[in-house]
Amino acid sequence: MNFTPSTSRTSETLYLSAPAVVELVRRQGLRACLQGIADNIQADFLRWADFDKTARVASHSRQGVIELMPIADEVTYSFKYVNGHPGNTRLGLSTVMAFGVLADVTTGMPLLLSELTLTTALRTAAMSAVAARALARPGSRSMALIGNGAQSEFQALAFHHLLGITELRLFDTDGEATRKLLANLSDLPVTVRVCTSVVEAVRGADIVTTVTADKAKATIITPDMVAPGMHINAVGGDCPGKTELHPDVLRGATVFVEYAPQTRVEGDIQQMPSDFAVTELWEVLSQRQAGRTSVTQVTVFDSVGFALEDFSALRYMRDTALALGMGERMALIPALDDPKDLFSLLRQPTLASHLQHFPEMAEA
């Protein structure tokens, strides 16, 4: 029997399933969702000091990685469960799968349980756009997109809608991935060119975005490809042993990161000495540090994904779901007449217990 618990009980959690989030994005529109998440990220990064921050906790295996990403301010705690398994597509599974929680710091009550697989793709693209608005040359209109897998459409859409990119150069070693991306972008009013190599795609681009998936120390971008004034949005290197940029690309650029203690372990800068100079993006957004200082400067955003971005995205999904009247109320936490008597749950038949706490079922 399906039932929706009463919204009056304080022990209920709002649940956003994968289908519910798909419907939410369709109703709001992709552009509005990307903009809303980007606005939340910008606002939350501007209050950086309010958050209790830590690098994610990772469990690595030969096949991939499973991670927990926690963060909290004085009001709300959140975490994301996320994996990264490049071989999953051969099994019919996504490379990245995720869910997340928002909880009340005062009581510990979980307020929201939500899918984060689709939402992570949106927030990663939104984060890239927030960084590029601060670091890329004003008036940038062309972008090379290296890696045309599951994240590529979201990057393309975010850079078109939020930065005004009108030309995309695509390359992937997997031609099927590029054909998939072409089909999904067919309605986007941009010029799209399929390239036969990374060099061809990068040549003349204002922005270069790398979103490759292989867990390998790769050198997708080498110094000879980098032109003065280019902004490199390095997204795919996001765990130990996984890189996309040649070390000399980093040495020749000004490098920006989300949270340095995490990026030094997981990002492209894992290749560099521990004292290699980087600037955390929040410092640029709050104007404490300079971002781009000239039209010829090469900038790199070494993006690994940080828990604050998921906090921002979960806030957006919760607020939008409530505004649209979407989501289910679920009894994730037991409702007790006497909160000191947990054992009382076992003294009643299961169905009778449900009927006691959710009387609308009895009427049905």
Coordinates of C-alpha atoms in Angstrom, one line a residue, residues 49-362:
A49 CA 33.8 31.6 6.9
D50 CA 30.4 30.5 8.1
F51 CA 31.0 26.8 7.2
D52 CA 32.7 24.0 9.0
K53 CA 34.7 22.6 6.1
T54 CA 36.6 19.3 5.6
A55 CA 37.9 17.4 2.6
R56 CA 35.7 14.5 1.5
V57 CA 36.2 11.1 2.9
A58 CA 37.1 8.7 0.2
S59 CA 37.3 4.9 -0.1
H60 CA 39.3 3.9 -3.1
S61 CA 39.3 0.5 -4.9
R62 CA 40.8 -0.8 -8.1
Q63 CA 37.4 -0.1 -9.8
G64 CA 36.8 3.4 -8.6
V65 CA 36.0 5.4 -5.5
I66 CA 33.1 6.0 -3.0
E67 CA 33.0 9.2 -1.2
L68 CA 31.2 11.1 1.6
M69 CA 31.2 14.9 1.4
P70 CA 30.0 16.7 4.6
I71 CA 29.7 20.4 5.4
A72 CA 27.6 22.5 7.8
D73 CA 26.9 26.0 8.9
E74 CA 25.3 27.0 12.2
V75 CA 21.8 26.1 10.9
T76 CA 22.1 23.3 8.3
Y77 CA 24.2 20.2 7.9
S78 CA 24.6 18.4 4.6
F79 CA 26.4 15.5 3.1
K80 CA 26.6 13.8 -0.3
Y81 CA 27.3 10.1 -1.0
V82 CA 28.9 9.8 -4.4
N83 CA 30.9 7.3 -6.4
G84 CA 33.2 7.4 -9.4
H85 CA 33.5 4.2 -11.3
P86 CA 34.7 4.7 -14.9
G87 CA 34.0 1.1 -15.9
N88 CA 30.3 1.3 -14.8
T89 CA 29.0 2.1 -18.3
R90 CA 29.9 -1.4 -19.4
L91 CA 27.6 -2.7 -16.8
G92 CA 24.7 -0.4 -17.7
L93 CA 25.4 1.9 -14.7
S94 CA 26.3 5.6 -14.5
T95 CA 30.0 6.4 -13.8
V96 CA 28.7 8.8 -11.1
M97 CA 25.8 8.1 -8.8
A98 CA 24.8 10.2 -5.8
F99 CA 22.3 11.1 -3.2
G100 CA 22.4 13.7 -0.4
V101 CA 20.8 15.0 2.8
L102 CA 20.0 18.3 4.4
A103 CA 19.6 18.2 8.2
D104 CA 18.7 20.6 11.0
V105 CA 21.8 21.4 13.1
T106 CA 19.7 22.2 16.2
T107 CA 18.0 18.8 16.3
G108 CA 19.8 16.6 13.8
M109 CA 16.5 15.9 12.1
P110 CA 17.0 15.0 8.3
L111 CA 14.9 17.6 6.5
L112 CA 15.6 16.5 2.9
L113 CA 16.7 13.2 1.2
S114 CA 17.4 13.8 -2.5
E115 CA 18.9 12.2 -5.5
L116 CA 22.1 13.9 -6.5
T117 CA 23.2 12.2 -9.7
L118 CA 21.4 14.6 -12.1
T119 CA 21.8 17.4 -9.5
T120 CA 25.6 16.9 -9.3
A121 CA 25.9 17.3 -13.0
L122 CA 23.9 20.6 -12.8
R123 CA 26.0 21.9 -9.8
T124 CA 29.3 20.9 -11.4
A125 CA 28.4 22.9 -14.5
A126 CA 27.1 25.8 -12.5
M127 CA 30.3 25.8 -10.5
S128 CA 32.3 25.9 -13.7
A129 CA 30.3 28.9 -14.8
V130 CA 30.7 30.8 -11.5
A131 CA 34.5 30.3 -11.8
A132 CA 34.7 31.3 -15.4
R133 CA 32.7 34.5 -14.9
A134 CA 35.4 35.5 -12.4
L135 CA 38.5 34.2 -14.3
A136 CA 37.9 34.0 -18.1
R137 CA 38.5 37.0 -20.4
P138 CA 35.4 39.2 -20.7
G139 CA 33.7 38.6 -24.0
S140 CA 34.8 34.9 -24.3
R141 CA 32.6 33.3 -26.9
S142 CA 34.4 30.0 -27.9
M143 CA 35.0 26.9 -25.8
A144 CA 36.7 23.6 -26.5
L145 CA 35.0 20.7 -24.7
I146 CA 37.4 17.8 -24.3
G147 CA 35.5 14.7 -23.1
N148 CA 31.9 14.3 -24.4
G149 CA 30.5 12.0 -21.8
A150 CA 27.7 12.4 -19.2
Q151 CA 28.8 15.9 -17.9
S152 CA 29.4 17.5 -21.3
E153 CA 25.9 18.6 -22.1
F154 CA 25.6 20.4 -18.8
Q155 CA 28.9 22.2 -19.2
A156 CA 27.9 23.3 -22.7
L157 CA 24.5 24.6 -21.5
A158 CA 25.9 26.4 -18.5
F159 CA 28.6 28.2 -20.5
H160 CA 26.1 29.1 -23.2
H161 CA 23.3 30.3 -20.9
L162 CA 25.4 31.9 -18.1
L163 CA 28.5 33.1 -20.0
G164 CA 27.3 33.6 -23.6
I165 CA 29.4 31.0 -25.3
T166 CA 28.3 30.7 -28.9
E167 CA 30.9 28.3 -30.4
L168 CA 31.8 24.8 -29.2
R169 CA 34.6 22.6 -30.4
L170 CA 34.1 19.0 -29.5
F171 CA 36.6 16.1 -29.1
D172 CA 36.4 12.7 -27.5
T173 CA 38.3 9.5 -28.2
D174 CA 34.9 7.8 -28.3
G175 CA 33.1 9.0 -31.4
E176 CA 29.8 7.7 -30.1
A177 CA 30.0 10.0 -27.1
T178 CA 30.5 13.0 -29.5
R179 CA 27.5 11.9 -31.6
K180 CA 25.4 11.7 -28.5
L181 CA 26.4 15.2 -27.4
L182 CA 25.7 16.6 -30.9
A183 CA 22.2 15.1 -30.8
N184 CA 21.5 16.4 -27.3
L185 CA 22.7 19.9 -28.3
S186 CA 20.9 20.0 -31.6
D187 CA 18.4 22.7 -30.4
L188 CA 21.0 24.9 -28.8
P189 CA 21.7 28.1 -30.8
V190 CA 25.5 27.7 -31.0
T191 CA 28.0 26.8 -33.7
V192 CA 29.3 23.3 -33.0
R193 CA 32.4 21.8 -34.6
V194 CA 33.5 18.2 -34.2
C195 CA 37.3 18.0 -34.1
T196 CA 39.7 15.2 -34.8
S197 CA 42.1 15.9 -32.0
V198 CA 42.6 17.8 -28.8
V199 CA 45.0 20.2 -30.6
E200 CA 42.4 21.1 -33.2
A201 CA 39.7 21.6 -30.6
V202 CA 41.8 23.8 -28.4
R203 CA 43.4 26.0 -31.1
G204 CA 41.9 29.5 -30.8
A205 CA 39.4 28.7 -28.0
D206 CA 38.8 31.3 -25.3
I207 CA 38.0 28.6 -22.8
V208 CA 39.0 25.0 -22.6
T209 CA 36.9 22.6 -20.5
T210 CA 38.3 19.1 -19.8
V211 CA 35.8 16.5 -18.5
T212 CA 37.4 13.2 -19.1
A213 CA 36.5 10.2 -17.0
D214 CA 39.5 7.7 -17.1
K215 CA 41.1 7.2 -13.7
A216 CA 44.6 7.8 -15.0
K217 CA 47.5 10.3 -14.9
A218 CA 46.8 11.7 -18.3
T219 CA 48.2 14.8 -20.0
I220 CA 45.2 15.9 -22.1
I221 CA 46.4 19.5 -22.3
T222 CA 50.1 20.2 -22.9
P223 CA 51.9 23.6 -22.9
D224 CA 52.1 23.9 -26.6
M225 CA 48.3 24.0 -26.8
V226 CA 47.9 26.9 -24.4
A227 CA 47.5 30.4 -25.9
P228 CA 47.8 33.7 -24.0
G229 CA 44.6 34.7 -22.3
M230 CA 43.1 31.2 -22.3
H231 CA 41.0 30.0 -19.3
I232 CA 41.2 26.3 -18.6
N233 CA 38.4 24.7 -16.7
A234 CA 39.9 21.4 -15.6
V235 CA 37.0 19.2 -14.2
G236 CA 38.0 15.6 -14.9
G237 CA 41.0 15.3 -12.6
D238 CA 39.2 14.8 -9.3
C239 CA 40.9 12.0 -7.3
P240 CA 44.4 10.8 -6.4
G241 CA 46.1 9.3 -9.5
K242 CA 43.8 11.2 -12.0
T243 CA 45.0 14.2 -13.9
E244 CA 44.4 16.0 -17.2
L245 CA 47.0 18.8 -17.4
H246 CA 50.7 18.6 -18.0
P247 CA 52.6 20.0 -15.0
D248 CA 54.1 22.8 -17.1
V249 CA 50.6 24.0 -18.0
L250 CA 50.1 24.6 -14.2
R251 CA 53.5 26.3 -13.9
G252 CA 52.7 28.7 -16.7
A253 CA 49.3 29.7 -15.3
T254 CA 47.6 31.3 -12.3
V255 CA 45.8 28.4 -10.6
F256 CA 42.5 28.7 -8.7
V257 CA 40.9 26.0 -6.6
E258 CA 37.8 25.4 -4.4
Y259 CA 39.3 24.1 -1.1
A260 CA 43.1 23.8 -1.2
P261 CA 43.5 21.0 1.3
Q262 CA 41.3 18.8 -0.8
T263 CA 42.5 19.9 -4.2
R264 CA 46.2 19.3 -3.4
V265 CA 45.3 15.6 -2.9
E266 CA 42.8 15.1 -5.7
G267 CA 43.2 17.8 -8.3
D268 CA 45.7 18.4 -11.1
I269 CA 47.9 20.2 -8.6
Q270 CA 48.6 16.8 -6.9
Q271 CA 51.5 16.7 -9.4
M272 CA 53.0 19.9 -7.9
P273 CA 55.0 20.6 -4.7
S274 CA 53.0 21.2 -1.5
D275 CA 53.9 24.9 -1.6
F276 CA 52.7 25.4 -5.2
A277 CA 50.8 28.7 -5.1
V278 CA 47.1 28.6 -5.6
T279 CA 44.2 30.9 -4.8
E280 CA 40.9 29.7 -3.4
L281 CA 38.0 30.9 -5.5
W282 CA 36.0 32.3 -2.6
E283 CA 38.8 34.9 -2.1
V284 CA 38.4 36.1 -5.7
L285 CA 34.6 36.2 -5.4
S286 CA 34.8 38.2 -2.2
Q287 CA 37.5 40.5 -3.8
R288 CA 40.1 39.6 -1.2
Q289 CA 42.4 38.3 -3.9
A290 CA 42.8 39.1 -7.6
G291 CA 41.4 36.9 -10.3
R292 CA 42.4 37.6 -13.9
T293 CA 44.8 40.5 -14.0
S294 CA 45.4 40.9 -17.7
V295 CA 44.0 39.8 -21.1
T296 CA 47.1 37.7 -21.7
Q297 CA 47.1 35.8 -18.4
V298 CA 46.4 32.1 -18.5
T299 CA 44.1 31.0 -15.7
V300 CA 43.3 27.5 -14.6
F301 CA 40.3 26.4 -12.4
D302 CA 41.4 23.1 -10.9
S303 CA 37.9 21.9 -10.1
V304 CA 37.5 18.7 -8.0
G305 CA 34.0 19.3 -6.6
F306 CA 33.5 20.5 -3.0
A307 CA 30.8 19.8 -0.5
L308 CA 29.7 23.4 -0.3
E309 CA 28.5 23.2 -3.9
D310 CA 26.3 20.3 -3.0
F311 CA 25.0 22.2 0.0
S312 CA 24.1 25.0 -2.4
A313 CA 22.4 22.7 -4.9
L314 CA 20.4 20.8 -2.2
R315 CA 19.1 24.1 -0.9
Y316 CA 18.0 25.0 -4.4
M317 CA 16.3 21.7 -5.0
R318 CA 14.5 21.8 -1.6
D319 CA 13.3 25.4 -2.0
T320 CA 12.2 24.8 -5.6
A321 CA 10.4 21.6 -4.7
L322 CA 8.5 23.3 -1.8
A323 CA 7.6 26.2 -4.1
L324 CA 6.2 23.8 -6.7
G325 CA 4.5 21.5 -4.2
M326 CA 6.7 18.6 -5.3
G327 CA 8.3 15.7 -3.4
E328 CA 7.0 13.1 -0.9
R329 CA 6.9 13.2 2.8
M330 CA 8.5 10.0 4.2
A331 CA 8.9 8.5 7.6
L332 CA 12.6 8.1 7.5
I333 CA 12.8 8.6 11.3
P334 CA 10.3 6.8 13.6
A335 CA 7.5 8.9 15.0
L336 CA 7.2 8.2 18.8
D337 CA 4.5 9.1 21.2
D338 CA 7.2 9.0 23.9
P339 CA 10.6 9.8 22.4
K340 CA 12.3 8.0 25.3
D341 CA 10.5 4.7 24.4
L342 CA 11.9 3.5 21.1
F343 CA 11.1 -0.1 22.0
S344 CA 7.4 0.8 21.9
L345 CA 7.6 0.5 18.1
L346 CA 8.1 -3.2 18.5
R347 CA 5.1 -3.8 20.8
Q348 CA 2.6 -3.0 18.0
P349 CA 2.0 -4.8 14.7
T350 CA 3.7 -2.9 11.9
L351 CA 0.5 -1.9 10.0
A352 CA -1.2 -0.8 13.2
S353 CA 1.7 1.4 14.0
H354 CA 1.5 3.0 10.6
L355 CA -2.2 3.6 11.1
Q356 CA -1.7 5.1 14.5
H357 CA 0.8 7.7 13.1
F358 CA -0.9 8.3 9.8
P359 CA -4.7 8.2 10.4
E360 CA -5.5 9.1 6.8
M361 CA -4.5 5.5 5.9
A362 CA -7.2 4.1 8.2

